[in-house]
């Protein structure tokens, strides 16, 4: 129950903030208020964004997740990059959802982390296993957000704490976990076309 609550809270917090953001904060705060233990890092993001305007929240979100390939919320990018192989990985995500009677929105790629977390909250066993399969991506995102000094890093900390084993201490260790960084080859991603998450240009990965 605790893990499912953390996954659902993280899913809500990692979606683009909009007019419903105060309601989302209340839902997350109420949901995690009774969660025992220290795995309530998402509450720090709630505190950091309370009272911030919709426009400012949106700008921060775009700067955090849409302008750097090292901080993308699309999990398969960390291991597959923009390669043909990623198309197969995306298809595997969609088939996983369908196998468990779950139909995600059609206007977002199936490896979008908030979707994966909502699936894990609703279908804990297969969802947690899928997150574990993408542990390297989660850890690389966590470390990149920490380097960026983003309060969203606390949300990723909470998610990674729900998975077994210790987290990699640094990016080099996380990259070893991933076996290799995102490939640079850019080809068609059939049956999923490449769709950037923002019209803004991405900063190159360093």
PDB file of C-alpha atoms in Angstrom:
ATOM      1  CA  UNK A   1       0.000   0.000   0.000  1.00  0.00           C
ATOM      2  CA  UNK A   2       2.810   2.429   0.869  1.00  0.00           C
ATOM      3  CA  UNK A   3       4.624   1.768  -2.411  1.00  0.00           C
ATOM      4  CA  UNK A   4       1.438   2.213  -4.454  1.00  0.00           C
ATOM      5  CA  UNK A   5       0.749   5.535  -2.740  1.00  0.00           C
ATOM      6  CA  UNK A   6       4.251   6.785  -3.472  1.00  0.00           C
ATOM      7  CA  UNK A   7       3.984   5.754  -7.114  1.00  0.00           C
ATOM      8  CA  UNK A   8       0.606   7.479  -7.490  1.00  0.00           C
ATOM      9  CA  UNK A   9       1.856  10.618  -5.765  1.00  0.00           C
ATOM     10  CA  UNK A  10       4.948  10.730  -7.973  1.00  0.00           C
ATOM     11  CA  UNK A  11       2.790  10.251 -11.062  1.00  0.00           C
ATOM     12  CA  UNK A  12       0.649  13.267 -10.160  1.00  0.00           C
ATOM     13  CA  UNK A  13       3.642  15.450  -9.368  1.00  0.00           C
ATOM     14  CA  UNK A  14       5.571  14.608 -12.545  1.00  0.00           C
ATOM     15  CA  UNK A  15       2.758  15.616 -14.882  1.00  0.00           C
ATOM     16  CA  UNK A  16       2.912  19.119 -16.318  1.00  0.00           C
ATOM     17  CA  UNK A  17       1.545  21.537 -13.710  1.00  0.00           C
ATOM     18  CA  UNK A  18      -1.620  23.348 -14.694  1.00  0.00           C
ATOM     19  CA  UNK A  19      -4.632  25.015 -13.086  1.00  0.00           C
ATOM     20  CA  UNK A  20      -5.351  21.812 -11.153  1.00  0.00           C
ATOM     21  CA  UNK A  21      -1.938  21.895  -9.443  1.00  0.00           C
ATOM     22  CA  UNK A  22      -3.261  23.008  -6.006  1.00  0.00           C
ATOM     23  CA  UNK A  23      -5.758  20.136  -6.070  1.00  0.00           C
ATOM     24  CA  UNK A  24      -3.001  17.699  -6.975  1.00  0.00           C
ATOM     25  CA  UNK A  25      -0.879  18.977  -4.092  1.00  0.00           C
ATOM     26  CA  UNK A  26      -3.761  18.415  -1.684  1.00  0.00           C
ATOM     27  CA  UNK A  27      -4.290  14.880  -3.008  1.00  0.00           C
ATOM     28  CA  UNK A  28      -0.600  14.046  -2.631  1.00  0.00           C
ATOM     29  CA  UNK A  29      -0.327  15.592   0.818  1.00  0.00           C
ATOM     30  CA  UNK A  30      -3.431  13.798   2.078  1.00  0.00           C
ATOM     31  CA  UNK A  31      -2.348  10.493   0.545  1.00  0.00           C
ATOM     32  CA  UNK A  32       1.169  10.543   1.999  1.00  0.00           C
ATOM     33  CA  UNK A  33       0.265  11.989   5.391  1.00  0.00           C
ATOM     34  CA  UNK A  34      -0.286   8.529   6.829  1.00  0.00           C
ATOM     35  CA  UNK A  35       2.568   6.777   5.068  1.00  0.00           C
ATOM     36  CA  UNK A  36       5.063   5.453   7.624  1.00  0.00           C
ATOM     37  CA  UNK A  37       8.813   5.698   7.145  1.00  0.00           C
ATOM     38  CA  UNK A  38      10.979   8.233   5.381  1.00  0.00           C
ATOM     39  CA  UNK A  39       9.804   7.629   1.820  1.00  0.00           C
ATOM     40  CA  UNK A  40       7.777  10.828   1.597  1.00  0.00           C
ATOM     41  CA  UNK A  41      10.207  12.994  -0.371  1.00  0.00           C
ATOM     42  CA  UNK A  42       7.441  14.133  -2.747  1.00  0.00           C
ATOM     43  CA  UNK A  43       6.141  16.310   0.075  1.00  0.00           C
ATOM     44  CA  UNK A  44       9.190  18.559  -0.319  1.00  0.00           C
ATOM     45  CA  UNK A  45       8.109  19.359  -3.883  1.00  0.00           C
ATOM     46  CA  UNK A  46       4.644  20.173  -2.569  1.00  0.00           C
ATOM     47  CA  UNK A  47       6.174  22.660  -0.147  1.00  0.00           C
ATOM     48  CA  UNK A  48       8.509  24.127  -2.782  1.00  0.00           C
ATOM     49  CA  UNK A  49       5.712  24.809  -5.271  1.00  0.00           C
ATOM     50  CA  UNK A  50       2.858  25.834  -3.001  1.00  0.00           C
ATOM     51  CA  UNK A  51       1.671  29.309  -3.947  1.00  0.00           C
ATOM     52  CA  UNK A  52       3.784  29.532  -7.122  1.00  0.00           C
ATOM     53  CA  UNK A  53       1.877  30.823 -10.157  1.00  0.00           C
ATOM     54  CA  UNK A  54       0.780  28.484 -12.953  1.00  0.00           C
ATOM     55  CA  UNK A  55       2.963  30.357 -15.436  1.00  0.00           C
ATOM     56  CA  UNK A  56       6.087  30.049 -13.289  1.00  0.00           C
ATOM     57  CA  UNK A  57       5.436  26.374 -12.534  1.00  0.00           C
ATOM     58  CA  UNK A  58       5.042  25.641 -16.235  1.00  0.00           C
ATOM     59  CA  UNK A  59       8.264  27.493 -17.082  1.00  0.00           C
ATOM     60  CA  UNK A  60      10.171  25.557 -14.421  1.00  0.00           C
ATOM     61  CA  UNK A  61       8.780  22.254 -15.669  1.00  0.00           C
ATOM     62  CA  UNK A  62       9.737  22.985 -19.275  1.00  0.00           C
ATOM     63  CA  UNK A  63      13.240  24.076 -18.247  1.00  0.00           C
ATOM     64  CA  UNK A  64      13.657  20.930 -16.178  1.00  0.00           C
ATOM     65  CA  UNK A  65      12.309  18.193 -18.420  1.00  0.00           C
ATOM     66  CA  UNK A  66      11.946  19.523 -21.971  1.00  0.00           C
ATOM     67  CA  UNK A  67      15.264  21.224 -22.596  1.00  0.00           C
ATOM     68  CA  UNK A  68      17.709  18.480 -21.737  1.00  0.00           C
ATOM     69  CA  UNK A  69      17.917  14.945 -23.071  1.00  0.00           C
ATOM     70  CA  UNK A  70      19.532  13.991 -19.760  1.00  0.00           C
ATOM     71  CA  UNK A  71      16.340  14.882 -17.892  1.00  0.00           C
ATOM     72  CA  UNK A  72      13.670  13.486 -20.183  1.00  0.00           C
ATOM     73  CA  UNK A  73      10.695  11.699 -18.622  1.00  0.00           C
ATOM     74  CA  UNK A  74      10.663   9.094 -21.404  1.00  0.00           C
ATOM     75  CA  UNK A  75      12.366   6.047 -19.947  1.00  0.00           C
ATOM     76  CA  UNK A  76      13.413   4.170 -23.065  1.00  0.00           C
ATOM     77  CA  UNK A  77      15.441   7.128 -24.320  1.00  0.00           C
ATOM     78  CA  UNK A  78      18.119   6.469 -21.691  1.00  0.00           C
ATOM     79  CA  UNK A  79      18.887   3.004 -23.063  1.00  0.00           C
ATOM     80  CA  UNK A  80      17.693   3.188 -26.673  1.00  0.00           C
ATOM     81  CA  UNK A  81      18.013   6.840 -27.678  1.00  0.00           C
ATOM     82  CA  UNK A  82      16.320   7.783 -30.954  1.00  0.00           C
ATOM     83  CA  UNK A  83      16.998   4.441 -32.600  1.00  0.00           C
ATOM     84  CA  UNK A  84      14.858   1.822 -34.260  1.00  0.00           C
ATOM     85  CA  UNK A  85      15.354  -0.341 -31.192  1.00  0.00           C
ATOM     86  CA  UNK A  86      13.361   2.162 -29.179  1.00  0.00           C
ATOM     87  CA  UNK A  87      10.287   1.434 -31.282  1.00  0.00           C
ATOM     88  CA  UNK A  88      10.327  -2.153 -30.045  1.00  0.00           C
ATOM     89  CA  UNK A  89      10.775  -0.988 -26.463  1.00  0.00           C
ATOM     90  CA  UNK A  90       7.806   1.368 -26.757  1.00  0.00           C
ATOM     91  CA  UNK A  91       5.693  -1.403 -28.225  1.00  0.00           C
ATOM     92  CA  UNK A  92       6.621  -3.627 -25.273  1.00  0.00           C
ATOM     93  CA  UNK A  93       5.336  -0.942 -22.876  1.00  0.00           C
ATOM     94  CA  UNK A  94       2.038  -0.676 -24.749  1.00  0.00           C
ATOM     95  CA  UNK A  95       1.604  -4.449 -24.817  1.00  0.00           C
ATOM     96  CA  UNK A  96       2.300  -4.600 -21.081  1.00  0.00           C
ATOM     97  CA  UNK A  97      -0.474  -2.105 -20.398  1.00  0.00           C
ATOM     98  CA  UNK A  98      -2.934  -3.932 -22.621  1.00  0.00           C
ATOM     99  CA  UNK A  99      -2.098  -7.316 -21.086  1.00  0.00           C
ATOM    100  CA  UNK A 100      -3.331  -5.990 -17.763  1.00  0.00           C
ATOM    101  CA  UNK A 101      -6.443  -4.303 -19.109  1.00  0.00           C
ATOM    102  CA  UNK A 102      -5.033  -0.805 -18.822  1.00  0.00           C
ATOM    103  CA  UNK A 103      -5.462   1.708 -21.615  1.00  0.00           C
ATOM    104  CA  UNK A 104      -3.215   4.767 -21.279  1.00  0.00           C
ATOM    105  CA  UNK A 105      -3.852   8.013 -23.177  1.00  0.00           C
ATOM    106  CA  UNK A 106      -3.069   7.851 -26.870  1.00  0.00           C
ATOM    107  CA  UNK A 107      -1.502  11.320 -26.996  1.00  0.00           C
ATOM    108  CA  UNK A 108       1.598  10.327 -25.022  1.00  0.00           C
ATOM    109  CA  UNK A 109       4.335   7.757 -25.566  1.00  0.00           C
ATOM    110  CA  UNK A 110       3.830   4.689 -23.331  1.00  0.00           C
ATOM    111  CA  UNK A 111       7.221   5.029 -21.633  1.00  0.00           C
ATOM    112  CA  UNK A 112       6.295   8.441 -20.165  1.00  0.00           C
ATOM    113  CA  UNK A 113       7.248   8.126 -16.500  1.00  0.00           C
ATOM    114  CA  UNK A 114       3.998   9.511 -15.020  1.00  0.00           C
ATOM    115  CA  UNK A 115       2.086   6.869 -17.019  1.00  0.00           C
ATOM    116  CA  UNK A 116       4.436   4.111 -15.872  1.00  0.00           C
ATOM    117  CA  UNK A 117       4.028   5.220 -12.257  1.00  0.00           C
ATOM    118  CA  UNK A 118       0.248   5.348 -12.472  1.00  0.00           C
ATOM    119  CA  UNK A 119       0.291   1.837 -13.946  1.00  0.00           C
ATOM    120  CA  UNK A 120       2.531   0.692 -11.089  1.00  0.00           C
ATOM    121  CA  UNK A 121       0.113   2.191  -8.575  1.00  0.00           C
ATOM    122  CA  UNK A 122      -2.867   0.417 -10.149  1.00  0.00           C
ATOM    123  CA  UNK A 123      -1.130  -2.848 -11.084  1.00  0.00           C
ATOM    124  CA  UNK A 124       1.621  -3.114  -8.454  1.00  0.00           C
ATOM    125  CA  UNK A 125       3.286  -6.406  -9.380  1.00  0.00           C
ATOM    126  CA  UNK A 126       3.809  -5.918 -13.141  1.00  0.00           C
ATOM    127  CA  UNK A 127       4.232  -2.171 -12.699  1.00  0.00           C
ATOM    128  CA  UNK A 128       6.987  -2.469 -10.126  1.00  0.00           C
ATOM    129  CA  UNK A 129       8.705  -5.094 -12.258  1.00  0.00           C
ATOM    130  CA  UNK A 130       8.615  -2.728 -15.252  1.00  0.00           C
ATOM    131  CA  UNK A 131      10.105   0.072 -13.170  1.00  0.00           C
ATOM    132  CA  UNK A 132      12.824  -2.295 -11.999  1.00  0.00           C
ATOM    133  CA  UNK A 133      13.561  -3.220 -15.614  1.00  0.00           C
ATOM    134  CA  UNK A 134      14.135   0.513 -16.225  1.00  0.00           C
ATOM    135  CA  UNK A 135      16.057   1.109 -13.010  1.00  0.00           C
ATOM    136  CA  UNK A 136      19.025   2.555 -14.891  1.00  0.00           C
ATOM    137  CA  UNK A 137      16.822   5.184 -16.557  1.00  0.00           C
ATOM    138  CA  UNK A 138      15.249   6.153 -13.242  1.00  0.00           C
ATOM    139  CA  UNK A 139      18.637   6.485 -11.571  1.00  0.00           C
ATOM    140  CA  UNK A 140      20.111   8.544 -14.406  1.00  0.00           C
ATOM    141  CA  UNK A 141      17.124  10.877 -14.232  1.00  0.00           C
ATOM    142  CA  UNK A 142      17.418  11.095 -10.442  1.00  0.00           C
ATOM    143  CA  UNK A 143      21.088  12.022 -10.641  1.00  0.00           C
ATOM    144  CA  UNK A 144      20.513  14.535 -13.445  1.00  0.00           C
ATOM    145  CA  UNK A 145      17.761  16.255 -11.454  1.00  0.00           C
ATOM    146  CA  UNK A 146      19.979  16.360  -8.379  1.00  0.00           C
ATOM    147  CA  UNK A 147      22.769  17.922 -10.457  1.00  0.00           C
ATOM    148  CA  UNK A 148      20.235  20.432 -11.794  1.00  0.00           C
ATOM    149  CA  UNK A 149      19.270  21.239  -8.179  1.00  0.00           C
ATOM    150  CA  UNK A 150      15.651  20.574  -8.974  1.00  0.00           C
ATOM    151  CA  UNK A 151      13.096  19.798  -6.253  1.00  0.00           C
ATOM    152  CA  UNK A 152      11.804  17.128  -8.627  1.00  0.00           C
ATOM    153  CA  UNK A 153      14.881  15.105  -7.631  1.00  0.00           C
ATOM    154  CA  UNK A 154      13.159  14.302  -4.343  1.00  0.00           C
ATOM    155  CA  UNK A 155      10.287  12.711  -6.244  1.00  0.00           C
ATOM    156  CA  UNK A 156      12.712  10.446  -8.103  1.00  0.00           C
ATOM    157  CA  UNK A 157      14.468   9.643  -4.828  1.00  0.00           C
ATOM    158  CA  UNK A 158      11.163   8.399  -3.452  1.00  0.00           C
ATOM    159  CA  UNK A 159      10.484   6.283  -6.528  1.00  0.00           C
ATOM    160  CA  UNK A 160      13.956   4.718  -6.495  1.00  0.00           C
ATOM    161  CA  UNK A 161      13.578   3.902  -2.800  1.00  0.00           C
ATOM    162  CA  UNK A 162      10.601   1.681  -3.646  1.00  0.00           C
ATOM    163  CA  UNK A 163      12.877  -0.578  -5.696  1.00  0.00           C
ATOM    164  CA  UNK A 164      15.154  -3.238  -4.183  1.00  0.00           C
ATOM    165  CA  UNK A 165      18.865  -2.654  -3.811  1.00  0.00           C
ATOM    166  CA  UNK A 166      20.971   0.421  -3.340  1.00  0.00           C
ATOM    167  CA  UNK A 167      20.938   3.259  -5.844  1.00  0.00           C
ATOM    168  CA  UNK A 168      24.108   4.005  -7.844  1.00  0.00           C
ATOM    169  CA  UNK A 169      26.196   6.638  -6.122  1.00  0.00           C
ATOM    170  CA  UNK A 170      27.017   8.627  -9.237  1.00  0.00           C
ATOM    171  CA  UNK A 171      26.360   8.957 -12.951  1.00  0.00           C
ATOM    172  CA  UNK A 172      29.244   6.674 -13.905  1.00  0.00           C
ATOM    173  CA  UNK A 173      27.788   3.867 -11.818  1.00  0.00           C
ATOM    174  CA  UNK A 174      24.324   4.489 -13.264  1.00  0.00           C
ATOM    175  CA  UNK A 175      25.753   4.425 -16.772  1.00  0.00           C
ATOM    176  CA  UNK A 176      27.377   1.089 -16.042  1.00  0.00           C
ATOM    177  CA  UNK A 177      23.969  -0.101 -14.909  1.00  0.00           C
ATOM    178  CA  UNK A 178      22.540   1.029 -18.227  1.00  0.00           C
ATOM    179  CA  UNK A 179      25.534  -0.596 -20.005  1.00  0.00           C
ATOM    180  CA  UNK A 180      25.762   2.320 -22.416  1.00  0.00           C
ATOM    181  CA  UNK A 181      24.500   5.858 -22.833  1.00  0.00           C
ATOM    182  CA  UNK A 182      21.731   6.875 -25.250  1.00  0.00           C
ATOM    183  CA  UNK A 183      22.794   6.134 -28.844  1.00  0.00           C
ATOM    184  CA  UNK A 184      23.076   9.133 -31.127  1.00  0.00           C
ATOM    185  CA  UNK A 185      21.646   7.481 -34.241  1.00  0.00           C
ATOM    186  CA  UNK A 186      18.358   9.113 -35.266  1.00  0.00           C
ATOM    187  CA  UNK A 187      16.040   7.044 -37.466  1.00  0.00           C
ATOM    188  CA  UNK A 188      12.320   6.444 -37.737  1.00  0.00           C
ATOM    189  CA  UNK A 189      10.765   4.928 -34.632  1.00  0.00           C
ATOM    190  CA  UNK A 190       8.162   2.675 -36.166  1.00  0.00           C
ATOM    191  CA  UNK A 191       5.450   2.171 -35.096  1.00  0.00           C
ATOM    192  CA  UNK A 192       5.937   5.189 -32.800  1.00  0.00           C
ATOM    193  CA  UNK A 193       7.136   8.369 -34.520  1.00  0.00           C
ATOM    194  CA  UNK A 194       9.580  10.521 -32.619  1.00  0.00           C
ATOM    195  CA  UNK A 195       7.679  13.309 -30.951  1.00  0.00           C
ATOM    196  CA  UNK A 196       9.629  15.835 -28.912  1.00  0.00           C
ATOM    197  CA  UNK A 197       7.985  16.699 -25.622  1.00  0.00           C
ATOM    198  CA  UNK A 198       8.392  20.414 -26.253  1.00  0.00           C
ATOM    199  CA  UNK A 199       8.927  22.741 -29.212  1.00  0.00           C
ATOM    200  CA  UNK A 200      11.922  24.133 -27.367  1.00  0.00           C
ATOM    201  CA  UNK A 201      15.338  23.007 -28.504  1.00  0.00           C
ATOM    202  CA  UNK A 202      17.021  20.514 -26.212  1.00  0.00           C
ATOM    203  CA  UNK A 203      20.380  21.234 -24.714  1.00  0.00           C
ATOM    204  CA  UNK A 204      22.949  18.638 -25.732  1.00  0.00           C
ATOM    205  CA  UNK A 205      23.715  15.860 -23.293  1.00  0.00           C
ATOM    206  CA  UNK A 206      27.008  16.303 -21.560  1.00  0.00           C
TER     207      UNK A 206
END
